Amino acid sequence: MTGRMVTRRAFWAVLAALSLVLAACGGGGGTTTTTAAATQTTGAQGQTTTTAAPAETTTTTADVAADYPARPITWIVSFDPGGGSDIEARRIQDRLQEILGTRIQIEYRSGGGGAVGWSEFVKRPADGYTVAGLVIPHIVIQPLALEDPGYQTEDIRAAAWTVAAPGALIVANDSPFQTLEDFVNAAKENPKGITVGGVATFSGSDLTLAQFASQAGIEVTYVPVTGGAAPLISDLLGGHIDAAFLASSHSVRNSDRVRTLAIAGDRRLESLPDVPTFSEFGYDVTIAFAWGVGMPAGTPEPIVEKFGNAVIQAMRDTGADQAVIEEGLDPVLLGPDEAQAYVDQQVEIYTELLPILQALHGES
Amino acid sequence: MEALLDGLLGSLQPHLIFTLVLSSFVGAIVGALPGLTATMAVALLVPFTFALSPTTGLVAIVGLMQGALYGDSVPACLINTPGTPSAIATTFDGFPLTQQGKGQFALIASGVSSAGGALVGGLALLFVSPPLAEFSLKFGPPEFFWIGIFGLTMIASLSTGSMFKGLAGGALGMLVSTIGIAPAGAVTRFTFGNPGLQAGVNVVVALVGLFAVPQALKMVEEIRGKVQIAEYEEHRGVLREVLERVVLRPLVLLRSTLIGVFVGILPAAGGPIASLVSYNEAIRWSKNPEEFGKGSVDGVIAAESANNSAATASLIPLLTLGIPGSPPAAIALGALLIHGLRPGQDLFEFSGDIVYTFMWSAVWAGFVILVFSVMVSKYLTRVAVLPVHYLAPAVMLLSIIGSFAIRNNVLDVAMMIIIGLVGYVLDKLGFKAGPIVLGLILGPIVEAAFVTSLALADAQGSYLQVFFLRPITMVLIVLTLLSAAWPWIGKRIARRTGISIEALDDEG
């Protein structure tokens, strides 16, 4: 089994971890109390006025970056622990702490497909001490499609994009569809009769599927599944839906039970070399799911630069930039200079796509 | 087979046993604090599991889950407040027992049944994972829709007062559950422009509000007449009494753990539903259904064994299919992935040592809980003899901390207090918390499954086919009809056999 060293290290780590948790609970939720103090102060500032930024940000920007970070940084994860956003934060947390020389505290604020966390996040002071995990296309589509998302895409300054995964059209192993052509032919024979599951309505999957269907001249029934990829995969494996559209990382993860028909990226994936892209069939269908980190808009540029660069460096130092490939992810490694441009480009794409979907679902 | 035995030996390594004991203990404390759930206990540990060897990390997760699901029964029995949503059904009989001075009895019964649940769940995980996981895939959206409807018929057995008030409470719960972003169509409902309400009313917030606040206020109300919840009497041989009961009438424990295993593997269900269904079935099959709600030990056993076995069972689809059956299982998935372990066939083939060690540890968790419950019950029971003027503020304080801790959100605290005050008034009017919470938990499951099923029906062009003619839905429909009609059927049977079941009649 595991080596003796590892075992011993593990043992002490558990001991430390548990005594920490214990102390936290004994003190009436200590872990929560630390974040509690932070939340309350920022909450008060955020509600009254956004100009209530701490004093140090008003000094010249060069000084700001030199002193930054002077205290621990809170990293908001807008989803439950264990999800993609959490994994991407945890992957680099240790190394990032070493590079920046401060603690990174992860705070979970889940709900509303991320909207709850992000709307809280944009109200925090723009001083570089609150960052949030970002997900494309969520942060672009929510403000476009929801009547009251609680935040706007412009309220966020993206600092870095670490990994991305193209969308993928997948079927169960026992499905009659061997190729994308089989799928298209079946959909032509049986308009609206083929069901394709995806996560929620007005989501990336929903939009891209609509885009594909209109180009292929087919009509399929989109089945919105709540609760993320887990119930979606289980519905697919159980034969309740004919196909599913989700991030390719899920199809890599379940590759022994699902078959990927096509990838909605501009090139084939290293982890799925035999799977063609939609463009190889002549369809212009691309969608990227991307994970990154950002700060509230208005954060001094030198701070965004310093933090964003540290994130990219942490990805490289830990070897995560290579390790993620096996998980079906693309290491995109966009630093602070390119990160925002990427968001702006996505906004353009979805602003164009949205009318297709609105026509499909009616108003609302 | 060899891997199975290697796993057995592996799980007995001292550092793993130590990890299991410590994490169960921490889990029990977190679970006992209202508002802090098993998911949060596991989430707190996540960063550490990433640094640990995969086996140690996973063992710690299973210990925390099982510990929390024993711990949550402690406040449920002693102060009528479930520590986590999974202990809702435990309050129904656990608290009446405490009021009768049998708090220790309730705690040990819940410890023994939690242990039994963990044991059976662990054995299911070890020996029948693959077929169970395959079977769980047969449950699609239409099946979940009917499970939800079946669950709602439990209002009939939970309505200890009038049936009308029970149904009204359930409807209220379902209505509250519609707050936030709709499962389909991206429509925001009843948020009144407040983005904080987009995620809806958190079930734990509602739970703390509906159970803890009215309980604290009732204590204050009675402060002149009564100084404490119950007298404490030292009992001897409680463990033997409980064990005798369980061993001589094993059916309650066995049925409940099997219900737990089954509900646990379904991705959309979980501990709260497992324990409620199992409680409901315990009433239905009991020879003395009138005892339930008044301090029936069987009620405690049914609720507590089901939630523990459901927790372990939620790991079955995770390990075999990569589909997490519960939020803590989703976190365990994260822990697996970070170590480069991909659930599914490969995991068993290439990392069998890790998987089987982990599974055996899930079995041992049951024994750890048993030892704990016996050791601490005597001391914990004394909570019930604390003067009310200490206990009531302490309950309120814990409620505030607990509701804040869920998402570090002050809005949740405000909501908890509002829901609590409304719950107090409703309680006075005879609308009990049980049906309201049931509506709140099942509402979103029913709605999401209904919307998805509609889309399937559109594609197939037949509503009849999707909603009524699938084999499993037909079984569920029959169960639902039986369950809904049971109060009347039960009465007729009672009249014929001469067993009284007044509990189902109105009694104010």
Coordinates of C-alpha atoms in Angstrom, one line a residue, chain B residues 45-488:
Chain B
L45 CA -12.2 18.8 5.7
V46 CA -11.8 18.9 1.9
P47 CA -8.7 21.0 1.8
F48 CA -7.0 18.6 4.1
T49 CA -8.1 15.5 2.2
F50 CA -6.3 16.9 -0.9
A51 CA -3.0 16.9 1.0
L52 CA -3.6 13.4 2.4
S53 CA -3.2 10.0 0.8
P54 CA -6.4 9.2 -1.0
T55 CA -7.3 6.4 1.4
T56 CA -6.9 8.4 4.5
G57 CA -8.8 11.3 3.0
L58 CA -11.7 9.0 2.0
V59 CA -11.8 7.3 5.4
A60 CA -12.0 10.7 7.0
I61 CA -14.9 11.7 4.8
V62 CA -16.9 8.5 5.6
G63 CA -16.2 9.0 9.3
L64 CA -17.4 12.6 9.2
M65 CA -20.6 11.6 7.3
Q66 CA -21.5 8.8 9.7
G67 CA -20.5 10.8 12.8
A68 CA -22.7 13.8 11.7
L69 CA -25.6 11.5 11.1
Y70 CA -25.4 10.2 14.6
G71 CA -24.7 13.6 16.1
D72 CA -27.8 15.2 14.4
S73 CA -30.1 12.9 16.5
V74 CA -28.8 14.3 19.7
P75 CA -30.5 17.8 19.5
A76 CA -33.4 16.1 17.7
C77 CA -34.0 14.0 20.8
L78 CA -33.1 16.5 23.5
I79 CA -34.4 19.8 22.3
N80 CA -36.7 18.9 19.4
T81 CA -34.4 20.4 16.8
P82 CA -32.9 18.2 14.1
G83 CA -29.1 18.7 13.9
T84 CA -29.3 18.2 10.1
P85 CA -32.2 17.7 7.7
S86 CA -31.7 13.9 8.0
A87 CA -32.9 14.0 11.6
I88 CA -36.3 15.5 11.0
A89 CA -38.1 12.2 11.6
T90 CA -36.0 11.6 14.7
T91 CA -37.6 14.5 16.5
F92 CA -41.1 12.9 16.2
D93 CA -40.4 10.3 18.8
G94 CA -37.0 11.2 20.2
F95 CA -38.2 14.4 21.9
P96 CA -41.3 12.8 23.4
L97 CA -39.1 10.1 24.9
T98 CA -36.9 12.8 26.4
Q99 CA -39.9 14.6 27.9
Q100 CA -40.8 11.3 29.5
G101 CA -37.4 11.3 31.2
K102 CA -36.1 8.6 28.8
G103 CA -33.6 10.8 27.0
Q104 CA -30.8 8.3 27.5
F105 CA -33.0 5.6 26.0
A106 CA -33.6 7.7 22.9
L107 CA -30.0 8.5 22.5
I108 CA -28.8 5.0 22.8
A109 CA -31.6 3.7 20.5
S110 CA -30.5 6.3 17.9
G111 CA -26.8 5.3 18.4
V112 CA -27.5 1.6 18.0
S113 CA -29.7 2.2 14.9
S114 CA -27.2 4.6 13.4
A115 CA -24.6 2.0 13.9
G116 CA -26.9 -0.6 12.3
G117 CA -27.5 1.7 9.4
A118 CA -23.8 2.3 8.9
L119 CA -23.1 -1.4 9.1
V120 CA -25.8 -2.5 6.6
G121 CA -25.0 0.4 4.3
G122 CA -21.3 -0.5 4.4
L123 CA -22.0 -4.1 3.6
A124 CA -24.2 -3.1 0.7
L125 CA -21.4 -0.9 -0.5
L126 CA -19.0 -3.8 -0.3
F127 CA -21.0 -6.6 -1.8
V128 CA -23.8 -5.4 -4.0
S129 CA -22.6 -2.1 -5.4
P130 CA -22.6 -2.8 -9.1
P131 CA -26.1 -4.3 -9.4
L132 CA -27.6 -1.7 -7.2
A133 CA -26.0 1.1 -9.1
E134 CA -27.3 -0.4 -12.4
F135 CA -30.8 -0.6 -11.0
S136 CA -30.7 3.0 -9.8
L137 CA -30.1 4.1 -13.4
K138 CA -33.6 2.9 -14.2
F139 CA -34.9 5.8 -12.2
G140 CA -35.4 8.7 -14.6
P141 CA -37.3 12.0 -14.2
P142 CA -40.8 10.4 -14.3
E143 CA -39.8 8.0 -11.5
F144 CA -38.4 10.9 -9.5
F145 CA -41.7 12.7 -10.0
W146 CA -43.6 9.9 -8.5
I147 CA -41.2 9.4 -5.7
G148 CA -41.8 13.0 -4.8
I149 CA -45.6 12.5 -4.9
F150 CA -45.2 9.4 -2.9
G151 CA -43.2 11.3 -0.4
L152 CA -46.0 14.0 -0.2
T153 CA -48.5 11.3 0.9
M154 CA -46.5 11.0 4.0
I155 CA -48.2 14.1 5.2
A156 CA -51.1 11.8 6.0
S157 CA -49.1 10.0 8.6
L158 CA -47.2 13.1 9.8
S159 CA -50.4 15.0 10.4
T160 CA -50.9 14.2 14.1
G161 CA -53.6 16.9 14.3
S162 CA -56.1 17.5 11.6
M163 CA -55.4 16.3 8.1
F164 CA -56.5 19.6 6.6
K165 CA -53.8 21.5 8.6
G166 CA -51.2 18.9 7.5
L167 CA -52.1 19.3 3.9
A168 CA -52.1 23.1 4.2
G169 CA -48.7 23.0 5.9
G170 CA -47.3 20.8 3.1
A171 CA -48.7 23.2 0.5
L172 CA -47.1 26.1 2.3
G173 CA -43.8 24.3 2.2
M174 CA -44.0 23.7 -1.5
L175 CA -45.0 27.3 -2.1
V176 CA -41.9 28.5 -0.2
S177 CA -39.8 26.1 -2.2
T178 CA -40.7 28.0 -5.5
I179 CA -38.8 31.1 -4.4
G180 CA -35.7 31.7 -6.5
I181 CA -34.7 30.7 -10.1
A182 CA -37.2 28.3 -11.6
P183 CA -35.8 24.9 -12.7
A184 CA -36.8 25.7 -16.2
G185 CA -37.1 28.9 -18.2
A186 CA -34.7 31.0 -16.1
V187 CA -37.6 32.8 -14.5
T188 CA -36.9 34.4 -11.2
R189 CA -39.8 33.9 -8.8
F190 CA -40.8 35.7 -5.6
T191 CA -37.4 37.3 -5.0
F192 CA -38.8 40.9 -4.9
G193 CA -35.7 42.2 -6.5
N194 CA -33.4 40.7 -3.9
P195 CA -30.6 38.7 -5.5
G196 CA -29.9 36.9 -2.3
L197 CA -33.2 35.1 -2.7
Q198 CA -32.2 33.7 -6.1
A199 CA -31.0 30.5 -4.6
G200 CA -34.3 30.2 -2.8
V201 CA -34.9 29.5 0.8
N202 CA -32.2 27.1 2.0
V203 CA -33.7 24.0 3.5
V204 CA -31.4 24.1 6.5
V205 CA -32.3 27.7 7.2
A206 CA -36.0 26.7 7.1
L207 CA -35.3 23.7 9.3
V208 CA -33.5 25.7 12.0
G209 CA -36.2 28.3 11.9
L210 CA -39.2 25.9 12.0
F211 CA -37.8 23.6 14.7
A212 CA -35.4 25.5 16.9
V213 CA -37.0 28.9 17.2
P214 CA -40.5 27.8 18.1
Q215 CA -38.9 25.3 20.6
A216 CA -36.9 28.1 22.2
L217 CA -39.9 30.4 22.4
K218 CA -42.0 27.6 23.9
M219 CA -39.4 27.1 26.6
V220 CA -39.5 30.8 27.4
E221 CA -43.3 30.7 27.5
E222 CA -43.3 28.0 30.1
I223 CA -40.4 29.5 32.0
R224 CA -42.6 30.2 35.1
G225 CA -44.2 26.8 35.2
K226 CA -41.3 24.6 34.3
V227 CA -37.6 25.0 34.9
Q228 CA -36.4 22.2 32.6
I229 CA -37.5 19.9 29.8
A230 CA -37.5 16.7 31.8
E231 CA -36.3 15.1 35.0
Y232 CA -33.2 13.1 34.7
E233 CA -33.2 9.6 36.1
E234 CA -30.2 7.4 36.1
H235 CA -31.0 4.2 34.2
R236 CA -29.0 1.1 34.1
G237 CA -28.8 -1.5 31.4
V238 CA -30.3 0.9 28.8
L239 CA -28.0 -0.5 26.1
R240 CA -29.0 -4.1 26.9
E241 CA -32.7 -3.1 26.7
V242 CA -32.2 -1.4 23.4
L243 CA -30.2 -4.2 21.9
E244 CA -32.7 -6.7 23.1
R245 CA -35.4 -4.8 21.4
V246 CA -33.5 -4.5 18.2
V247 CA -32.4 -8.2 18.1
L248 CA -35.8 -9.6 19.1
R249 CA -37.6 -7.5 16.5
P250 CA -35.1 -7.0 13.8
L251 CA -37.7 -6.2 11.2
V252 CA -37.8 -2.5 11.9
L253 CA -34.1 -2.0 11.7
L254 CA -33.7 -4.2 8.6
R255 CA -36.6 -2.6 6.7
S256 CA -35.4 0.9 7.6
T257 CA -31.8 0.3 6.6
L258 CA -32.9 -1.3 3.3
I259 CA -35.1 1.7 2.5
G260 CA -32.1 3.9 3.4
V261 CA -29.8 2.0 1.1
F262 CA -32.3 2.2 -1.7
V263 CA -33.1 5.9 -1.4
G264 CA -29.5 6.7 -0.8
I265 CA -28.3 5.4 -4.2
L266 CA -30.8 7.7 -6.0
P267 CA -29.0 10.9 -7.0
A268 CA -31.9 13.2 -6.3
A269 CA -33.0 11.8 -3.0
G270 CA -31.0 11.5 0.2
G271 CA -30.9 11.2 4.0
P272 CA -34.0 13.4 4.8
I273 CA -36.2 11.5 2.4
A274 CA -34.8 8.1 3.4
S275 CA -35.5 8.7 7.1
L276 CA -39.0 10.1 6.4
V277 CA -40.0 7.3 4.1
S278 CA -38.7 4.8 6.6
Y279 CA -40.5 6.4 9.5
N280 CA -43.7 6.4 7.4
E281 CA -43.3 2.7 6.6
A282 CA -42.5 1.9 10.3
I283 CA -45.9 3.4 11.2
R284 CA -47.7 1.5 8.4
W285 CA -46.2 -1.9 9.4
S286 CA -46.4 -1.4 13.1
K287 CA -48.9 -3.3 15.3
N288 CA -49.1 -0.2 17.5
P289 CA -49.2 2.7 15.1
E290 CA -50.8 4.8 17.9
E291 CA -47.5 4.9 19.8
F292 CA -45.8 6.8 17.0
G293 CA -45.3 10.5 17.7
K294 CA -45.6 9.9 21.4
G295 CA -42.3 8.3 22.2
S296 CA -42.0 5.1 20.2
V297 CA -38.6 3.6 20.2
D298 CA -39.4 2.1 16.8
G299 CA -39.8 5.6 15.4
V300 CA -36.3 6.6 16.5
I301 CA -34.9 3.3 15.1
A302 CA -36.6 3.7 11.8
A303 CA -35.5 7.3 11.3
E304 CA -31.9 7.0 12.5
S305 CA -30.9 3.7 10.8
A306 CA -32.3 4.8 7.4
N307 CA -30.3 8.1 7.3
N308 CA -27.0 6.4 8.1
S309 CA -27.4 3.6 5.6
A310 CA -28.5 6.2 3.0
A311 CA -25.3 8.1 3.5
T312 CA -23.1 5.1 2.8
A313 CA -25.3 4.0 -0.1
S314 CA -24.8 7.4 -1.7
L315 CA -21.2 6.3 -2.3
I316 CA -22.4 3.3 -4.3
P317 CA -23.2 5.2 -7.6
L318 CA -20.2 7.4 -6.9
L319 CA -17.6 4.6 -6.9
T320 CA -19.2 2.4 -9.6
L321 CA -20.6 5.0 -12.0
G322 CA -19.0 8.3 -11.0
I323 CA -22.4 9.7 -10.1
P324 CA -22.4 11.2 -6.6
G325 CA -25.6 10.2 -4.7
S326 CA -25.4 13.1 -2.2
P327 CA -23.6 16.4 -1.6
P328 CA -21.0 14.8 0.7
A329 CA -20.5 12.1 -2.0
A330 CA -19.9 14.9 -4.5
I331 CA -17.2 16.2 -2.3
A332 CA -15.7 12.7 -2.1
L333 CA -15.7 12.8 -5.9
G334 CA -13.6 15.9 -5.8
A335 CA -11.2 14.3 -3.4
L336 CA -10.9 11.3 -5.8
L337 CA -10.3 13.4 -8.9
I338 CA -7.7 15.5 -7.3
H339 CA -5.7 12.3 -6.7
G340 CA -6.2 11.3 -10.3
L341 CA -8.7 8.5 -9.4
R342 CA -11.5 8.2 -11.9
P343 CA -14.6 6.5 -10.5
G344 CA -16.0 3.6 -12.5
Q345 CA -14.7 0.2 -13.6
D346 CA -11.1 1.5 -13.7
L347 CA -11.2 2.5 -10.1
F348 CA -11.9 -1.1 -9.0
E349 CA -9.4 -2.6 -11.4
F350 CA -6.5 -0.4 -10.8
S351 CA -7.0 1.1 -7.4
G352 CA -8.8 -1.8 -5.7
D353 CA -6.7 -1.5 -2.6
I354 CA -8.0 2.1 -2.0
V355 CA -11.6 1.3 -2.8
Y356 CA -11.9 -1.8 -0.6
T357 CA -10.0 -0.3 2.3
F358 CA -12.4 2.7 2.1
M359 CA -15.5 0.4 1.9
W360 CA -14.4 -1.7 4.9
S361 CA -13.9 1.5 6.8
A362 CA -17.5 2.5 6.0
V363 CA -18.5 -0.8 7.8
W364 CA -16.3 -0.1 10.8
A365 CA -17.8 3.4 11.1
G366 CA -20.9 1.7 12.5
F367 CA -19.0 0.2 15.4
V368 CA -17.3 3.5 16.2
I369 CA -20.7 5.2 16.4
L370 CA -22.0 2.5 18.7
V371 CA -19.2 2.9 21.1
F372 CA -19.6 6.7 21.1
S373 CA -23.3 6.7 21.7
V374 CA -22.9 4.4 24.7
M375 CA -20.1 6.4 26.1
V376 CA -21.6 9.9 25.8
S377 CA -25.3 9.4 26.1
K378 CA -25.3 9.6 29.9
Y379 CA -23.7 13.0 29.9
L380 CA -25.5 14.4 26.9
T381 CA -28.9 13.5 28.4
R382 CA -28.3 16.1 31.1
V383 CA -28.9 18.8 28.5
A384 CA -32.6 18.1 29.2
V385 CA -32.2 19.0 32.8
L386 CA -30.4 22.3 32.1
P387 CA -32.5 25.2 33.4
V388 CA -34.6 26.6 30.6
H389 CA -33.2 30.1 31.1
Y390 CA -29.8 28.8 30.0
L391 CA -31.1 26.4 27.4
A392 CA -33.4 28.7 25.4
P393 CA -30.8 31.4 24.8
A394 CA -28.2 28.7 23.9
V395 CA -30.6 27.2 21.4
M396 CA -31.2 30.7 19.8
L397 CA -27.5 31.4 19.7
L398 CA -26.7 28.1 18.0
S399 CA -29.5 28.7 15.5
I400 CA -28.1 32.0 14.5
I401 CA -24.5 30.7 14.2
G402 CA -25.8 27.6 12.3
S403 CA -27.9 29.6 9.8
F404 CA -25.1 32.0 9.2
A405 CA -22.6 29.3 8.7
I406 CA -24.5 27.7 5.8
R407 CA -23.4 30.3 3.2
N408 CA -21.9 33.0 5.4
N409 CA -24.9 35.1 4.6
V410 CA -26.7 37.5 7.0
L411 CA -29.8 37.2 4.9
D412 CA -30.1 33.6 5.9
V413 CA -30.1 34.6 9.6
A414 CA -32.8 37.1 9.0
M415 CA -34.8 34.5 7.1
M416 CA -34.3 31.9 9.8
I417 CA -35.7 34.3 12.4
I418 CA -38.7 35.3 10.2
I419 CA -39.4 31.7 9.4
G420 CA -39.0 30.9 13.1
L421 CA -41.5 33.5 14.2
V422 CA -44.0 32.4 11.5
G423 CA -43.4 28.8 12.5
Y424 CA -44.1 29.6 16.1
V425 CA -47.5 31.2 15.3
L426 CA -48.4 28.4 12.9
D427 CA -47.4 25.8 15.6
K428 CA -49.8 27.6 18.0
L429 CA -52.5 27.3 15.3
G430 CA -51.9 23.6 15.0
F431 CA -49.8 23.6 11.8
K432 CA -46.8 21.4 12.6
A433 CA -43.3 21.8 11.2
G434 CA -43.1 18.3 9.8
P435 CA -45.5 18.6 6.8
I436 CA -44.1 22.1 6.0
V437 CA -40.5 20.9 5.8
L438 CA -41.7 17.9 3.8
G439 CA -43.2 20.2 1.2
L440 CA -40.1 22.3 1.2
I441 CA -37.8 19.4 0.6
L442 CA -40.0 17.6 -1.9
G443 CA -41.3 20.6 -3.8
P444 CA -38.2 21.3 -5.9
I445 CA -37.7 17.5 -6.6
V446 CA -41.2 17.2 -7.9
E447 CA -41.1 20.4 -9.9
A448 CA -37.7 19.7 -11.6
A449 CA -38.7 16.1 -12.3
F450 CA -42.1 17.2 -13.7
V451 CA -40.5 19.8 -16.0
T452 CA -38.0 17.3 -17.3
S453 CA -40.7 14.6 -17.7
L454 CA -42.8 17.0 -19.7
A455 CA -39.9 17.6 -22.1
L456 CA -39.6 13.8 -22.5
A457 CA -43.3 13.4 -23.0
D458 CA -43.2 16.1 -25.7
A459 CA -40.5 14.2 -27.5
Q460 CA -42.3 10.9 -27.3
G461 CA -45.7 12.5 -28.1
S462 CA -47.4 10.6 -25.2
Y463 CA -48.0 11.9 -21.7
L464 CA -49.6 8.7 -20.7
Q465 CA -46.6 6.7 -21.7
V466 CA -44.1 8.8 -19.8
F467 CA -46.1 9.5 -16.7
F468 CA -48.1 6.4 -16.2
L469 CA -47.0 3.4 -18.2
R470 CA -43.3 3.0 -17.4
P471 CA -42.9 -0.2 -15.2
I472 CA -41.3 1.5 -12.2
T473 CA -43.7 4.5 -12.3
M474 CA -46.6 2.0 -12.2
V475 CA -45.3 0.5 -9.0
L476 CA -44.7 3.9 -7.5
I477 CA -48.3 5.0 -8.4
V478 CA -49.7 2.0 -6.6
L479 CA -47.6 2.7 -3.6
T480 CA -48.7 6.4 -3.7
L481 CA -52.4 5.4 -3.8
L482 CA -51.9 2.9 -1.0
S483 CA -50.1 5.4 1.1
A484 CA -52.7 8.2 0.5
A485 CA -55.6 5.8 1.3
W486 CA -53.9 4.2 4.3
P487 CA -55.5 6.3 7.0
W488 CA -58.9 5.0 5.9

